[in-house]
Amino acid sequence: MSLDADWRAGIDAVDAALIDEYQSDFPVESRPFERVASEIAAETGVDLDADAVLDRVRDLRERGVFRRFGAVLNPPVIGSSTLAAVRAPEDRFDEVAETINTHPQVNHNYRRDHGWNQWFVVTAGSRDKRDAILTAIEAQTGCEVLNLPMLTDYYIDLEFPVVNGDRFARESFEETAVSATRISEDARGDLSTLEADLLLAIQDGFPLSATPYADVAREIDADLDDVLAAVDRLLADGCIKRIGCIVNHVVTGFTNNCMVVWDVPDDDLDERGEAVGSLPYVTLCYHRPRRPDQEWEYNLFTMIHGREADAVDAKIDELAAAHLPYDHERLYSTATLKQTGARYENLVASEK
């Protein structure tokens, strides 16, 4: 599907409900689509059953509106994760990107309009393994690595309605709920065998069937009730952020975003982070360390997503004027160099 196509063509009330209301809180039960069908029928007045809902989800996935159906996993909670950057020389930029991207633990890599021009995420099964990868990248590329692990999560959620004409994410919202969650740099080490097998099985999505949890249970040779209980437990523990239909924001027009970094006084960081994270147009807000020895003085990161670049810039201006009156820089993403999910065989299996 081309980005300039009208992705809303043919979208009716049932599709809109699936797209905007089932990005999270998908039922964790043996036949979840039966309940979804009942809820949507009650809301829209359209008589439909579980098979009809399944057909709708399959169609929306084929059209590119959904990336997949399943769980959004939480790499910083399950493994040891960090955001890193290098200053790649322009004449070697592609070579450096190729070297970095050969590491399977690198799951995102973007070119950004900044002196630190290549930003990537490394998620590994242990802090030692993560740091060894960064050391290897330095040796292989000859580029100094800026290592910025997440220390506090104020708000991180790319769930927002898209069947609308909003210029930026959540334009019609007034507030979102936030909390300051400290993030350990050490990987979680207490996953059960069942939990580890489950995470590996669902990392690319659930089967699009009437019985997705039962299908996964058969795949990992586990009891259905045990799988349902494990999913509930992993949701409660934060290893799974949400379960639902994962929207492709690019296809739905949210093609503009900017990572803004702020120099916030340390004593004010939590107060400012929670206040800013509660703003509906801020899709990501978190604390990462300063690195003054590498001339990196910023400790608060925010992101705003929008359909229009001017709207994103206007919200950043508002953020600076009304909420974060501090030095900051805007790091626009200008190219996607790698974008995959974190591979959980590198997190929950033994890494030797």
Tab-separated table of C-alpha atoms in Angstrom:
chain	number	residue	atom	x	y	z
A	1	MET	CA	0.000	0.000	0.000
A	2	SER	CA	1.484	3.334	-1.004
A	3	LEU	CA	1.728	6.043	1.605
A	4	ASP	CA	-0.142	8.519	-0.563
A	5	ALA	CA	-3.103	6.176	-0.919
A	6	ASP	CA	-6.228	6.915	1.100
A	7	TRP	CA	-5.831	4.233	3.728
A	8	ARG	CA	-9.239	5.128	5.159
A	9	ALA	CA	-11.027	4.038	1.969
A	10	GLY	CA	-13.468	1.304	2.915
A	11	ILE	CA	-12.940	1.756	6.665
A	12	ASP	CA	-16.308	1.417	8.403
A	13	ALA	CA	-17.374	1.578	12.053
A	14	VAL	CA	-16.297	-2.005	12.746
A	15	ASP	CA	-12.834	-1.468	11.252
A	16	ALA	CA	-12.501	1.830	13.135
A	17	ALA	CA	-13.325	0.108	16.412
A	18	LEU	CA	-10.739	-2.607	15.768
A	19	ILE	CA	-8.082	-0.055	14.818
A	20	ASP	CA	-8.596	2.483	17.597
A	21	GLU	CA	-10.036	0.461	20.481
A	22	TYR	CA	-8.186	-2.851	20.352
A	23	GLN	CA	-4.547	-1.762	20.244
A	24	SER	CA	-4.416	-2.984	23.866
A	25	ASP	CA	-6.466	-4.853	26.470
A	26	PHE	CA	-7.222	-7.670	24.054
A	27	PRO	CA	-8.977	-10.447	25.993
A	28	VAL	CA	-6.710	-13.086	27.486
A	29	GLU	CA	-9.062	-16.052	27.221
A	30	SER	CA	-9.485	-19.166	25.128
A	31	ARG	CA	-11.667	-17.595	22.386
A	32	PRO	CA	-10.931	-13.860	22.555
A	33	PHE	CA	-12.489	-12.899	19.215
A	34	GLU	CA	-15.908	-14.007	20.432
A	35	ARG	CA	-15.858	-11.367	23.145
A	36	VAL	CA	-14.457	-8.736	20.757
A	37	ALA	CA	-17.248	-9.492	18.279
A	38	SER	CA	-19.855	-9.124	21.013
A	39	GLU	CA	-18.389	-5.819	22.225
A	40	ILE	CA	-18.131	-4.302	18.742
A	41	ALA	CA	-21.638	-5.479	17.813
A	42	ALA	CA	-23.010	-3.784	20.931
A	43	GLU	CA	-21.117	-0.576	20.128
A	44	THR	CA	-21.816	-0.340	16.405
A	45	GLY	CA	-25.111	-2.185	16.019
A	46	VAL	CA	-23.512	-4.358	13.331
A	47	ASP	CA	-24.345	-8.037	13.674
A	48	LEU	CA	-21.091	-9.977	13.406
A	49	ASP	CA	-19.424	-13.023	14.869
A	50	ALA	CA	-15.860	-14.026	15.746
A	51	ASP	CA	-15.120	-15.270	12.220
A	52	ALA	CA	-16.162	-11.920	10.761
A	53	VAL	CA	-13.889	-10.060	13.188
A	54	LEU	CA	-11.001	-12.353	12.312
A	55	ASP	CA	-11.565	-11.669	8.621
A	56	ARG	CA	-11.506	-7.914	9.335
A	57	VAL	CA	-8.227	-8.150	11.245
A	58	ARG	CA	-6.658	-10.256	8.493
A	59	ASP	CA	-7.772	-7.748	5.854
A	60	LEU	CA	-6.411	-4.774	7.818
A	61	ARG	CA	-3.101	-6.572	8.234
A	62	GLU	CA	-2.923	-7.366	4.522
A	63	ARG	CA	-3.628	-3.702	3.746
A	64	GLY	CA	-0.761	-2.684	5.997
A	65	VAL	CA	-2.865	-0.849	8.578
A	66	PHE	CA	-1.841	-3.444	11.181
A	67	ARG	CA	1.762	-4.538	11.466
A	68	ARG	CA	0.670	-7.643	13.330
A	69	PHE	CA	-1.696	-9.002	15.959
A	70	GLY	CA	-0.134	-9.861	19.279
A	71	ALA	CA	1.916	-8.606	22.192
A	72	VAL	CA	4.125	-5.551	22.512
A	73	LEU	CA	7.036	-6.834	24.537
A	74	ASN	CA	9.211	-4.672	26.773
A	75	PRO	CA	12.928	-5.199	25.995
A	76	PRO	CA	14.343	-3.016	28.818
A	77	VAL	CA	12.421	-5.088	31.373
A	78	ILE	CA	13.179	-8.517	29.906
A	79	GLY	CA	16.777	-7.929	28.847
A	80	SER	CA	19.490	-5.309	29.205
A	81	SER	CA	18.920	-2.520	26.718
A	82	THR	CA	20.513	0.767	25.774
A	83	LEU	CA	20.254	3.564	23.239
A	84	ALA	CA	23.619	4.271	21.656
A	85	ALA	CA	25.037	6.630	19.071
A	86	VAL	CA	28.161	7.132	16.998
A	87	ARG	CA	29.555	10.013	14.970
A	88	ALA	CA	30.030	8.224	11.666
A	89	PRO	CA	32.196	10.034	9.096
A	90	GLU	CA	30.090	10.863	6.054
A	91	ASP	CA	32.440	9.049	3.690
A	92	ARG	CA	32.090	5.893	5.821
A	93	PHE	CA	28.497	6.310	6.972
A	94	ASP	CA	27.038	3.341	5.063
A	95	GLU	CA	29.964	1.117	6.032
A	96	VAL	CA	29.526	1.966	9.726
A	97	ALA	CA	25.765	1.335	9.520
A	98	GLU	CA	26.316	-2.032	7.872
A	99	THR	CA	28.791	-3.054	10.577
A	100	ILE	CA	26.467	-2.010	13.396
A	101	ASN	CA	23.476	-3.699	11.793
A	102	THR	CA	25.230	-7.062	11.493
A	103	HIS	CA	24.799	-7.489	15.249
A	104	PRO	CA	21.479	-9.301	15.811
A	105	GLN	CA	21.085	-7.539	19.166
A	106	VAL	CA	20.799	-4.211	17.298
A	107	ASN	CA	17.098	-3.879	16.539
A	108	HIS	CA	16.758	-0.199	15.583
A	109	ASN	CA	19.168	2.127	13.814
A	110	TYR	CA	18.339	5.611	12.539
A	111	ARG	CA	20.191	8.443	10.900
A	112	ARG	CA	19.528	11.670	12.793
A	113	ASP	CA	20.343	15.240	11.885
A	114	HIS	CA	23.031	15.808	14.534
A	115	GLY	CA	26.780	15.459	15.141
A	116	TRP	CA	25.963	12.102	16.731
A	117	ASN	CA	24.397	11.033	13.468
A	118	GLN	CA	23.672	7.321	13.874
A	119	TRP	CA	21.425	6.156	16.734
A	120	PHE	CA	20.781	2.514	17.487
A	121	VAL	CA	19.289	0.284	20.187
A	122	VAL	CA	21.114	-2.742	21.599
A	123	THR	CA	19.175	-5.288	23.667
A	124	ALA	CA	20.953	-8.345	25.010
A	125	GLY	CA	20.446	-11.098	27.562
A	126	SER	CA	22.794	-9.518	30.089
A	127	ARG	CA	24.453	-6.193	30.801
A	128	ASP	CA	27.872	-7.737	30.192
A	129	LYS	CA	26.783	-9.018	26.778
A	130	ARG	CA	25.239	-5.661	25.899
A	131	ASP	CA	28.385	-3.769	26.816
A	132	ALA	CA	30.569	-6.289	24.972
A	133	ILE	CA	28.588	-5.549	21.804
A	134	LEU	CA	29.180	-1.812	22.246
A	135	THR	CA	32.891	-2.459	22.747
A	136	ALA	CA	32.960	-4.601	19.596
A	137	ILE	CA	31.202	-1.877	17.598
A	138	GLU	CA	33.797	0.658	18.714
A	139	ALA	CA	36.605	-1.671	17.659
A	140	GLN	CA	35.006	-2.616	14.342
A	141	THR	CA	34.033	0.892	13.258
A	142	GLY	CA	36.706	3.009	14.944
A	143	CYS	CA	33.865	5.251	16.185
A	144	GLU	CA	33.395	6.243	19.805
A	145	VAL	CA	30.062	4.972	21.171
A	146	LEU	CA	27.729	7.117	23.268
A	147	ASN	CA	25.995	4.697	25.681
A	148	LEU	CA	22.690	5.989	27.071
A	149	PRO	CA	20.700	3.305	28.925
A	150	MET	CA	17.200	4.192	30.053
A	151	LEU	CA	17.144	4.945	33.782
A	152	THR	CA	13.550	6.084	34.288
A	153	ASP	CA	10.462	5.481	32.173
A	154	TYR	CA	7.953	8.318	32.618
A	155	TYR	CA	5.756	7.482	29.665
A	156	ILE	CA	6.355	5.220	26.664
A	157	ASP	CA	3.379	4.200	24.565
A	158	LEU	CA	2.756	4.335	20.837
A	159	GLU	CA	-0.894	3.425	21.307
A	160	PHE	CA	-3.095	6.209	20.003
A	161	PRO	CA	-6.168	6.569	17.751
A	162	VAL	CA	-5.484	7.000	14.048
A	163	VAL	CA	-8.912	6.902	12.384
A	164	ASN	CA	-9.142	10.663	12.498
A	165	GLY	CA	-7.666	13.822	11.028
A	166	ASP	CA	-5.318	14.535	13.923
A	167	ARG	CA	-2.190	16.451	12.939
A	168	PHE	CA	-0.227	14.984	15.857
A	169	ALA	CA	-0.708	11.965	18.100
A	170	ARG	CA	-3.593	12.233	20.573
A	171	GLU	CA	-4.569	15.722	19.443
A	172	SER	CA	-8.044	15.249	20.913
A	173	PHE	CA	-6.821	13.925	24.293
A	174	GLU	CA	-6.467	16.061	27.410
A	175	GLU	CA	-4.163	13.948	29.584
A	176	THR	CA	-2.478	10.570	29.950
A	177	ALA	CA	-1.543	8.647	33.082
A	178	VAL	CA	2.150	8.546	34.020
A	179	SER	CA	4.437	7.116	36.669
A	180	ALA	CA	8.180	7.245	37.224
A	181	THR	CA	9.382	3.665	36.731
A	182	ARG	CA	13.041	2.955	37.431
A	183	ILE	CA	14.666	0.692	34.866
A	184	SER	CA	17.452	-1.675	35.839
A	185	GLU	CA	20.380	-2.125	33.472
A	186	ASP	CA	20.547	-5.771	34.507
A	187	ALA	CA	18.443	-8.260	32.586
A	188	ARG	CA	15.615	-9.989	34.376
A	189	GLY	CA	16.874	-13.364	35.483
A	190	ASP	CA	13.792	-15.036	36.956
A	191	LEU	CA	11.767	-16.038	33.907
A	192	SER	CA	10.395	-19.552	34.159
A	193	THR	CA	10.952	-22.016	31.332
A	194	LEU	CA	7.318	-21.583	30.322
A	195	GLU	CA	7.603	-17.784	30.295
A	196	ALA	CA	10.789	-17.900	28.239
A	197	ASP	CA	9.270	-20.342	25.739
A	198	LEU	CA	6.142	-18.190	25.538
A	199	LEU	CA	8.050	-14.969	24.843
A	200	LEU	CA	10.003	-16.655	22.076
A	201	ALA	CA	6.817	-18.033	20.527
A	202	ILE	CA	4.918	-14.724	20.506
A	203	GLN	CA	7.677	-12.242	19.632
A	204	ASP	CA	6.462	-11.968	16.035
A	205	GLY	CA	2.780	-12.045	16.951
A	206	PHE	CA	-0.005	-14.422	17.832
A	207	PRO	CA	-1.592	-16.707	15.245
A	208	LEU	CA	-4.605	-15.040	13.631
A	209	SER	CA	-7.019	-17.777	14.578
A	210	ALA	CA	-10.094	-18.207	16.749
A	211	THR	CA	-7.876	-19.760	19.444
A	212	PRO	CA	-4.528	-17.899	19.396
A	213	TYR	CA	-3.506	-18.760	22.960
A	214	ALA	CA	-4.320	-22.438	22.476
A	215	ASP	CA	-2.286	-22.434	19.263
A	216	VAL	CA	0.701	-21.024	21.137
A	217	ALA	CA	0.188	-23.547	23.934
A	218	ARG	CA	0.367	-26.396	21.429
A	219	GLU	CA	3.474	-24.881	19.826
A	220	ILE	CA	5.386	-24.823	23.128
A	221	ASP	CA	3.792	-28.043	24.454
A	222	ALA	CA	2.094	-26.351	27.401
A	223	ASP	CA	-1.343	-26.381	28.981
A	224	LEU	CA	-3.703	-23.631	27.807
A	225	ASP	CA	-4.568	-22.526	31.335
A	226	ASP	CA	-0.870	-22.273	32.177
A	227	VAL	CA	-0.260	-20.123	29.084
A	228	LEU	CA	-3.168	-17.814	29.916
A	229	ALA	CA	-1.874	-17.449	33.478
A	230	ALA	CA	1.657	-16.755	32.198
A	231	VAL	CA	0.399	-14.058	29.833
A	232	ASP	CA	-1.499	-12.379	32.673
A	233	ARG	CA	1.608	-12.585	34.860
A	234	LEU	CA	3.902	-11.121	32.193
A	235	LEU	CA	1.436	-8.291	31.624
A	236	ALA	CA	1.365	-7.537	35.343
A	237	ASP	CA	5.174	-7.663	35.561
A	238	GLY	CA	5.624	-5.309	32.614
A	239	CYS	CA	7.406	-7.839	30.388
A	240	ILE	CA	4.425	-7.520	28.060
A	241	LYS	CA	3.282	-3.913	27.639
A	242	ARG	CA	0.015	-4.637	25.846
A	243	ILE	CA	-1.786	-7.145	23.640
A	244	GLY	CA	-3.838	-6.137	20.627
A	245	CYS	CA	-3.735	-5.069	16.992
A	246	ILE	CA	-0.454	-3.231	16.404
A	247	VAL	CA	-1.010	-0.240	14.140
A	248	ASN	CA	1.417	0.770	11.401
A	249	HIS	CA	1.697	4.484	12.108
A	250	VAL	CA	3.541	5.211	8.875
A	251	VAL	CA	0.752	3.768	6.736
A	252	THR	CA	-1.832	5.696	8.763
A	253	GLY	CA	0.010	8.940	8.068
A	254	PHE	CA	2.053	9.562	11.211
A	255	THR	CA	5.282	9.888	9.274
A	256	ASN	CA	6.838	12.788	11.194
A	257	ASN	CA	8.548	12.474	14.542
A	258	CYS	CA	11.337	14.162	16.417
A	259	MET	CA	13.480	13.074	19.349
A	260	VAL	CA	14.115	16.096	21.558
A	261	VAL	CA	16.781	15.988	24.267
A	262	TRP	CA	16.684	18.368	27.235
A	263	ASP	CA	19.137	19.569	29.864
A	264	VAL	CA	16.877	19.455	32.948
A	265	PRO	CA	18.261	20.225	36.434
A	266	ASP	CA	18.667	16.876	38.170
A	267	ASP	CA	16.639	17.947	41.218
A	268	ASP	CA	13.677	18.785	38.971
A	269	LEU	CA	13.925	15.764	36.695
A	270	ASP	CA	11.192	13.515	38.112
A	271	GLU	CA	8.725	16.360	38.562
A	272	ARG	CA	9.306	17.626	35.034
A	273	GLY	CA	9.403	14.131	33.552
A	274	GLU	CA	6.065	13.125	35.036
A	275	ALA	CA	4.463	16.456	34.088
A	276	VAL	CA	5.657	16.250	30.502
A	277	GLY	CA	4.854	12.544	30.222
A	278	SER	CA	1.249	13.334	31.134
A	279	LEU	CA	0.890	15.599	28.104
A	280	PRO	CA	-1.115	13.632	25.535
A	281	TYR	CA	0.991	14.698	22.547
A	282	VAL	CA	4.205	13.381	24.137
A	283	THR	CA	4.435	9.757	23.015
A	284	LEU	CA	7.763	8.958	24.720
A	285	CYS	CA	9.344	10.513	27.808
A	286	TYR	CA	12.263	9.012	29.699
A	287	HIS	CA	15.477	9.733	31.599
A	288	ARG	CA	18.901	8.729	30.288
A	289	PRO	CA	22.281	9.647	31.776
A	290	ARG	CA	24.388	12.655	30.954
A	291	ARG	CA	27.831	11.937	29.514
A	292	PRO	CA	29.756	15.176	30.118
A	293	ASP	CA	33.063	13.514	29.207
A	294	GLN	CA	31.569	13.017	25.734
A	295	GLU	CA	30.018	16.485	25.651
A	296	TRP	CA	26.516	15.092	26.156
A	297	GLU	CA	24.686	17.179	28.774
A	298	TYR	CA	21.117	16.026	28.152
A	299	ASN	CA	19.163	13.826	30.560
A	300	LEU	CA	15.510	13.937	29.456
A	301	PHE	CA	14.282	12.528	26.139
A	302	THR	CA	10.889	13.156	24.566
A	303	MET	CA	9.281	12.226	21.275
A	304	ILE	CA	6.273	13.597	19.450
A	305	HIS	CA	4.629	11.863	16.490
A	306	GLY	CA	2.520	13.625	13.891
A	307	ARG	CA	1.142	13.594	10.385
A	308	GLU	CA	2.453	17.082	9.715
A	309	ALA	CA	6.022	18.244	10.343
A	310	ASP	CA	4.838	21.768	11.151
A	311	ALA	CA	2.455	20.403	13.793
A	312	VAL	CA	5.272	18.433	15.433
A	313	ASP	CA	7.510	21.511	15.490
A	314	ALA	CA	4.708	23.614	16.953
A	315	LYS	CA	4.190	21.141	19.805
A	316	ILE	CA	7.934	21.119	20.521
A	317	ASP	CA	7.837	24.917	20.663
A	318	GLU	CA	4.939	24.669	23.112
A	319	LEU	CA	6.818	22.110	25.176
A	320	ALA	CA	9.851	24.388	25.441
A	321	ALA	CA	7.852	27.521	26.209
A	322	ALA	CA	5.361	26.143	28.706
A	323	HIS	CA	6.911	23.062	30.284
A	324	LEU	CA	10.663	22.648	29.703
A	325	PRO	CA	12.387	26.056	29.658
A	326	TYR	CA	15.839	24.504	29.257
A	327	ASP	CA	18.521	24.046	26.642
A	328	HIS	CA	17.514	21.386	24.190
A	329	GLU	CA	18.263	19.948	20.769
A	330	ARG	CA	15.939	18.495	18.152
A	331	LEU	CA	17.216	15.311	16.528
A	332	TYR	CA	15.128	14.636	13.448
A	333	SER	CA	15.201	11.151	11.988
A	334	THR	CA	16.209	11.382	8.340
A	335	ALA	CA	16.631	7.697	7.422
A	336	THR	CA	15.766	4.279	8.833
A	337	LEU	CA	18.857	2.073	8.739
A	338	LYS	CA	17.383	-0.920	10.577
A	339	GLN	CA	14.049	-1.559	12.253
A	340	THR	CA	13.152	-4.924	13.725
A	341	GLY	CA	11.783	-6.161	17.011
A	342	ALA	CA	14.245	-7.230	19.677
A	343	ARG	CA	15.035	-10.894	19.104
A	344	TYR	CA	14.122	-12.662	22.303
A	345	GLU	CA	16.239	-15.700	21.648
A	346	ASN	CA	19.026	-13.271	22.553
A	347	LEU	CA	17.307	-12.375	25.829
A	348	VAL	CA	15.614	-15.365	27.382
A	349	ALA	CA	17.938	-18.102	26.144
A	350	SER	CA	21.385	-18.572	27.576
A	351	GLU	CA	23.920	-16.327	25.871
A	352	LYS	CA	27.354	-17.845	25.783
